[in-house]
Coordinates of C-alpha atoms and ligand atoms in Angstrom, one line a residue:
X11 CA -9.4 14.6 -10.3
X12 CA -9.3 18.3 -10.1
X13 CA -5.9 19.9 -11.6
X14 CA -3.2 20.8 -8.9
X15 CA -2.6 24.6 -7.4
X16 CA 0.6 24.7 -6.6
X17 CA -0.1 25.5 -2.9
X18 CA -1.7 21.6 -3.2
X19 CA 1.6 20.1 -4.6
X20 CA 3.5 22.4 -1.3
X21 CA 0.9 20.5 0.9
X22 CA 1.0 17.5 -1.1
X23 CA 4.8 17.4 -1.2
X24 CA 4.9 18.3 2.5
X25 CA 3.0 14.7 3.1
X26 CA 5.4 12.6 0.8
X27 CA 8.3 14.7 3.3
X28 CA 6.3 13.8 6.6
X29 CA 5.3 9.9 5.6
X30 CA 9.1 9.1 4.6
X31 CA 10.7 11.1 7.7
X32 CA 8.3 8.4 9.9
X33 CA 9.2 5.9 8.0
X34 CA 12.8 6.9 8.0
X35 CA 12.9 7.9 11.4
X36 CA 11.3 4.1 12.6
X37 CA 13.9 2.1 10.2
X38 CA 16.2 1.8 12.9
X39 CA 14.1 0.4 15.5
X40 CA 14.3 -3.0 15.9
X41 CA 12.3 -3.8 18.8
X42 CA 9.4 -6.3 19.7
X43 CA 9.3 -9.8 17.6
X44 CA 7.2 -11.3 14.5
X45 CA 4.3 -13.7 15.4
X46 CA 5.5 -17.5 15.8
X47 CA 2.5 -19.2 16.3
X48 CA 2.4 -21.0 12.8
X49 CA 5.4 -21.0 10.8
X50 CA 4.2 -19.0 7.7
X51 CA 4.1 -16.1 10.2
X52 CA 7.4 -16.5 11.4
X53 CA 8.4 -16.4 8.4
X54 CA 7.6 -13.4 7.4
X55 CA 10.7 -11.0 6.7
X56 CA 11.3 -9.3 10.2
X57 CA 12.5 -5.8 8.6
X58 CA 9.9 -5.3 6.1
X59 CA 8.2 -1.5 6.8
X60 CA 5.7 0.2 4.3
X61 CA 3.7 3.2 5.3
X62 CA 0.4 4.4 3.5
X63 CA -1.9 6.8 3.2
X64 CA -5.0 6.3 1.1
X65 CA -7.2 10.5 0.7
X66 CA -10.7 9.8 0.7
X67 CA -10.3 12.2 -2.5
X68 CA -8.9 9.1 -4.2
X69 CA -4.7 9.9 -4.1
X70 CA -2.0 7.7 -2.2
X71 CA 0.8 8.5 -0.6
X72 CA 3.5 5.4 0.6
X73 CA 6.9 5.0 1.9
X74 CA 9.1 2.0 1.6
X75 CA 7.5 -1.7 1.4
X76 CA 4.3 -1.1 0.5
X77 CA 3.4 -3.6 -2.1
X78 CA 4.6 -6.9 0.6
X79 CA 1.3 -9.1 0.7
X80 CA 0.9 -10.1 4.4
X81 CA -2.9 -11.5 5.6
X82 CA -5.1 -9.5 7.5
X83 CA -5.4 -11.7 10.7
X84 CA -7.3 -9.6 13.6
X85 CA -7.6 -6.0 11.3
X86 CA -10.7 -9.0 9.3
X87 CA -12.5 -8.5 12.2
X88 CA -13.1 -4.9 11.5
X89 CA -14.4 -5.2 8.4
X90 CA -16.1 -8.5 9.3
X91 CA -18.3 -7.1 11.4
X92 CA -19.1 -3.8 9.6
X93 CA -20.4 -6.5 7.2
X94 CA -22.3 -8.2 10.1
X95 CA -23.9 -5.0 10.6
X96 CA -25.4 -4.4 7.0
X97 CA -26.0 -8.1 6.9
X98 CA -28.1 -8.8 10.7
X99 CA -28.9 -5.7 11.3
X100 CA -27.1 -3.5 14.3
X101 CA -30.0 -5.1 17.2
X102 CA -29.4 -8.7 15.9
X103 CA -25.9 -7.9 16.3
X104 CA -25.6 -6.2 19.5
X105 CA -27.6 -8.7 21.0
X106 CA -24.9 -11.8 20.4
X107 CA -22.0 -9.3 20.9
X108 CA -21.3 -6.6 23.1
X109 CA -19.2 -3.4 22.7
X110 CA -17.7 -2.7 25.9
X111 CA -13.6 -3.1 25.5
X112 CA -12.6 -6.3 27.6
X113 CA -9.2 -4.5 28.6
X114 CA -8.1 -8.5 27.9
X115 CA -5.8 -10.4 25.5
X116 CA -7.4 -10.7 21.9
X117 CA -7.7 -15.0 22.4
X118 CA -8.8 -14.5 25.9
X119 CA -11.6 -16.8 27.2
X120 CA -14.1 -14.1 29.3
X121 CA -17.5 -13.1 28.4
X122 CA -19.1 -10.7 29.6
X123 CA -20.9 -12.1 33.3
X124 CA -23.9 -10.5 33.3
X125 CA -25.2 -11.0 30.1
X126 CA -22.3 -14.2 28.7
X127 CA -21.8 -12.2 25.7
X128 CA -18.0 -11.6 24.3
X129 CA -17.6 -8.3 25.2
X130 CA -17.0 -6.7 21.6
X131 CA -16.5 -8.0 17.8
X132 CA -12.4 -7.4 18.0
X133 CA -11.8 -10.2 20.3
X134 CA -11.8 -13.7 19.2
X135 CA -14.5 -14.6 21.2
X136 CA -16.7 -11.3 19.1
X137 CA -15.1 -12.2 16.1
X138 CA -15.5 -15.7 15.4
X139 CA -19.1 -15.0 16.3
X140 CA -19.6 -12.7 14.2
X141 CA -18.1 -15.1 11.8
X142 CA -21.0 -17.4 12.9
X143 CA -23.4 -14.9 12.6
X144 CA -22.6 -14.4 8.7
X145 CA -22.1 -18.4 7.9
X146 CA -25.9 -18.4 9.7
X147 CA -26.5 -15.6 6.8
X148 CA -24.8 -16.3 3.7
X149 CA -24.0 -20.4 4.5
X150 CA -21.6 -22.0 1.7
X151 CA -21.0 -18.1 0.0
X152 CA -20.3 -16.7 3.6
X153 CA -16.5 -16.4 2.3
X154 CA -17.0 -15.4 -1.3
X155 CA -19.1 -12.2 -0.1
X156 CA -16.7 -11.2 2.7
X157 CA -14.1 -11.5 0.1
X158 CA -15.8 -9.7 -2.5
X159 CA -16.8 -6.0 0.0
X160 CA -13.3 -6.5 1.3
X161 CA -11.9 -6.5 -2.2
X162 CA -14.2 -3.7 -2.9
X163 CA -13.0 -1.7 -0.6
X164 CA -9.4 -2.5 -1.4
X165 CA -10.3 -1.8 -4.9
X166 CA -8.8 -4.8 -6.3
X167 CA -9.8 -8.7 -6.1
X168 CA -7.9 -9.7 -2.9
X169 CA -7.0 -13.7 -2.1
X170 CA -7.0 -16.3 0.5
X171 CA -3.3 -17.2 1.7
X172 CA -4.4 -21.2 1.4
X173 CA -0.8 -22.3 3.4
X174 CA -1.5 -19.6 6.1
X175 CA -5.5 -20.7 6.4
X176 CA -4.6 -24.3 6.3
X177 CA -1.9 -23.7 9.6
X178 CA -4.5 -21.6 11.3
X179 CA -7.5 -24.6 10.7
X180 CA -4.8 -27.4 11.7
X181 CA -3.6 -25.1 15.1
X182 CA -6.7 -23.8 15.8
X183 CA -7.5 -25.2 19.3
X184 CA -8.2 -22.5 21.1
X185 CA -10.7 -21.1 18.5
X186 CA -11.9 -23.8 18.3
X187 CA -12.6 -24.5 22.0
X188 CA -14.1 -20.4 22.5
X189 CA -16.0 -21.4 19.6
X190 CA -17.7 -24.1 21.4
X191 CA -17.9 -22.2 24.8
X192 CA -19.7 -19.9 22.6
X193 CA -21.8 -22.7 21.2
X194 CA -23.0 -23.7 24.8
X195 CA -23.8 -20.1 26.0
X196 CA -26.1 -19.7 22.5
X197 CA -23.7 -16.7 21.5
X198 CA -23.8 -19.4 18.2
X199 CA -26.4 -21.2 16.6
X200 CA -25.0 -22.8 13.9
X201 CA -21.9 -25.0 13.4
X202 CA -19.1 -24.5 15.3
X203 CA -16.9 -25.9 12.5
X204 CA -18.5 -23.3 10.4
X205 CA -18.0 -20.5 12.4
X206 CA -14.2 -21.5 13.1
X207 CA -13.6 -22.3 9.0
X208 CA -14.4 -18.6 8.6
X209 CA -12.9 -17.0 10.4
X210 CA -10.1 -18.9 10.0
X211 CA -10.1 -17.6 6.7
X212 CA -11.3 -14.1 7.4
X213 CA -7.3 -13.8 9.4
X214 CA -6.0 -15.5 5.9
X215 CA -6.8 -13.2 3.0
X216 CA -3.7 -11.3 2.5
X217 CA -3.3 -7.4 1.0
X218 CA -1.0 -5.0 1.3
X219 CA 0.1 -2.1 3.3
X220 CA -1.5 -0.3 -0.1
X221 CA -4.4 -2.1 0.0
X222 CA -5.1 -1.6 3.2
X223 CA -4.9 2.0 3.2
X224 CA -7.3 2.2 0.5
X225 CA -9.8 -0.3 2.7
X226 CA -9.7 2.2 6.0
X227 CA -10.3 5.1 3.0
X228 CA -13.1 3.4 2.3
X229 CA -14.2 3.7 5.5
X230 CA -13.5 6.8 5.7
X231 CA -15.5 7.9 2.9
X232 CA -18.6 6.1 4.8
X233 CA -18.2 3.1 3.2
X234 CA -17.9 3.9 -1.0
X235 CA -14.5 3.5 -1.9
X236 CA -13.2 6.6 -3.0
X237 CA -11.0 5.5 -6.5
X238 CA -13.9 3.1 -7.8
X239 CA -17.4 5.1 -6.5
X240 CA -18.0 2.0 -5.4
X241 CA -19.8 1.1 -2.4
X242 CA -18.5 -1.8 -0.4
X243 CA -20.4 -1.2 3.0
X244 CA -23.4 0.8 4.3
X245 CA -23.0 3.8 6.1
X246 CA -24.5 3.1 9.2
X247 CA -22.6 0.3 10.0
X248 CA -19.0 1.9 9.4
X249 CA -20.3 4.3 12.2
X250 CA -20.7 1.5 14.6
X251 CA -17.6 -0.2 13.3
X252 CA -15.9 3.1 13.9
X253 CA -17.2 3.7 17.0
X254 CA -15.6 -0.2 18.2
X255 CA -12.6 0.3 16.9
X256 CA -11.7 3.3 18.5
X257 CA -12.5 1.4 21.3
X258 CA -11.3 -1.7 21.0
X259 CA -9.3 -2.6 18.1
X260 CA -5.7 -1.9 19.6
X261 CA -5.6 -5.4 21.6
X262 CA -5.4 -4.8 25.1
X263 CA -3.5 -1.6 24.1
X264 CA -7.1 0.4 23.3
X265 CA -7.0 3.6 25.9
X266 CA -3.4 3.6 25.5
X267 CA -3.9 4.1 21.8
X268 CA -7.5 6.5 22.0
X269 CA -5.1 8.9 24.3
X270 CA -1.9 8.9 22.2
X271 CA -3.0 8.4 18.5
X272 CA -7.3 9.4 18.6
X273 CA -8.5 7.5 15.8
X274 CA -10.6 4.7 14.9
X275 CA -7.6 1.5 14.4
X276 CA -7.6 -2.2 14.0
X277 CA -3.9 -4.2 14.2
X278 CA -3.3 -7.7 13.5
X279 CA -0.5 -10.4 14.6
X280 CA 1.0 -10.0 11.0
X281 CA 2.5 -6.3 11.4
X282 CA -0.8 -4.6 10.0
X283 CA -2.6 -1.4 11.4
X284 CA -5.1 0.4 9.9
X285 CA -6.4 3.5 10.9
X286 CA -9.3 6.2 10.0
X287 CA -9.5 9.7 9.9
X288 CA -13.3 9.9 9.3
X289 CA -14.4 11.9 6.3
X290 CA -10.7 12.3 5.4
X291 CA -7.9 9.6 5.1
X292 CA -7.1 5.6 5.7
X293 CA -3.5 5.0 7.0
X294 CA -1.7 1.6 7.2
X295 CA 1.3 0.1 8.4
X296 CA 3.4 -3.0 8.1
X297 CA 5.8 -4.1 10.1
X298 CA 5.8 -8.0 11.2
X299 CA 7.2 -7.4 15.2
X300 CA 5.4 -6.8 17.5
X301 CA 5.6 -5.6 21.6
X302 CA 4.2 -8.1 23.9
X303 CA 0.9 -7.1 23.2
X304 CA 0.8 -8.4 19.8
X305 CA 1.0 -5.1 17.7
X306 CA 3.3 -3.7 15.4
X307 CA 6.1 -1.5 17.5
X308 CA 6.8 0.7 14.6
X309 CA 3.0 0.8 13.2
X310 CA 2.7 2.1 17.0
X311 CA 5.4 4.6 16.7
X312 CA 4.6 5.6 13.5
X313 CA 0.7 5.8 13.7
X314 CA 1.7 8.4 16.8
X315 CA 4.5 10.0 15.1
X316 CA 1.8 11.1 12.3
X317 CA -1.4 11.5 14.6
X318 CA 1.2 14.9 16.0
X319 CA 3.1 16.1 13.1
X320 CA -0.4 15.9 10.7
X321 CA -3.0 17.0 13.7
X322 CA -4.7 13.6 13.5
X323 CA -5.9 13.0 17.2
X324 CA -9.5 13.3 17.0
X325 CA -9.9 16.2 19.9
X326 CA -6.5 17.5 18.3
X327 CA -6.6 21.3 19.3
X328 CA -3.6 22.4 17.2
X329 CA -6.6 22.7 14.0
X330 CA -3.6 22.1 12.2
X331 CA -4.8 18.4 11.2
X332 CA -7.9 19.3 9.7
X333 CA -6.9 22.6 7.4
X334 CA -4.0 20.3 5.9
X335 CA -5.8 17.3 5.3
X336 CA -9.1 19.2 4.1
X337 CA -6.8 20.9 1.6
X338 CA -5.4 17.8 0.1
X339 CA -9.1 16.4 -0.4
X340 CA -10.8 20.1 -1.8
X341 CA -8.3 19.3 -4.6
X342 CA -7.7 15.8 -5.3
Ligands
LIG422 N1 -5.5 -16.3 13.5 C1 -5.2 -15.3 14.9 C2 -5.8 -15.8 16.3 O1 -6.9 -15.5 16.1 C3 -5.2 -13.9 14.9 C4 -5.0 -12.9 16.0 C5 -4.5 -11.3 15.5 O2 -4.5 -11.7 14.8 O3 -4.9 -11.2 16.8 O4 -5.2 -16.1 16.8

């Protein structure tokens, strides 16, 4: 990293102060409820709350519980999609999974009425199809490949939470039902059990808010981890992934999110959210209390505040965001 100027130090200090302020203003927010569909998620500490911002210059800024591990759950869908785009190519992926927001719940059993494809890769039907494609391409090594790329994006070795994985596999009957319908319509061509098994495993990869912010910064940095310099994801795949995260990443709240927060993001039922400010930042929040749509209550509020305070909305018209953030990055 280049030496810090006094001005940069002031800006860095300002970013830490904004993060701290957002964190403390949401700390008392106890709305929502922890997911209970498997016992392991129900046991999460409901008050845990961490915020992390990683820059494409390799810096990390944090507030609160950023080292508590949680399973990625649906957050994994964005990164798995990115990998499938690279390995199978955009056209083959698009032939099997659409890119339209569905407006339905994540686990809805609904397909595009014209094409019969899942609406998009961020709902379970689409994510299971993507897992099936990765399984067809990489076979028994599909999970290792996925874990490897996710780890490269995080900049450290991530691991599978075996207990969560076993629980997902024992209780995931709805997802198995979706997989059979996908097999019947031709969206899945291999063994349904292999597709859902890979899906359960990807949901059960354990990471912290710090890891997730770094994974987001890797997407923001066009697929290259800013801290290690290693390429985790293909550049063209990142572009397509961010576009789908922008329109479909926040369950059936995606439109509202794009309107209010205005950055590509993906959330998961364990309480994590990752957001990407293209070419600038990866942002992560972790707080397990969820709203009725399955998004972290504090996460939504914190991202909204950060977007406003730092001017991060894609259509921000104050110029504050770009000026502020580029100071951080130039001097990193
Ligand atoms: N394992 C969960 C499921 O497929 C993930 C759901 C989510 O995070 O939205 O039911």
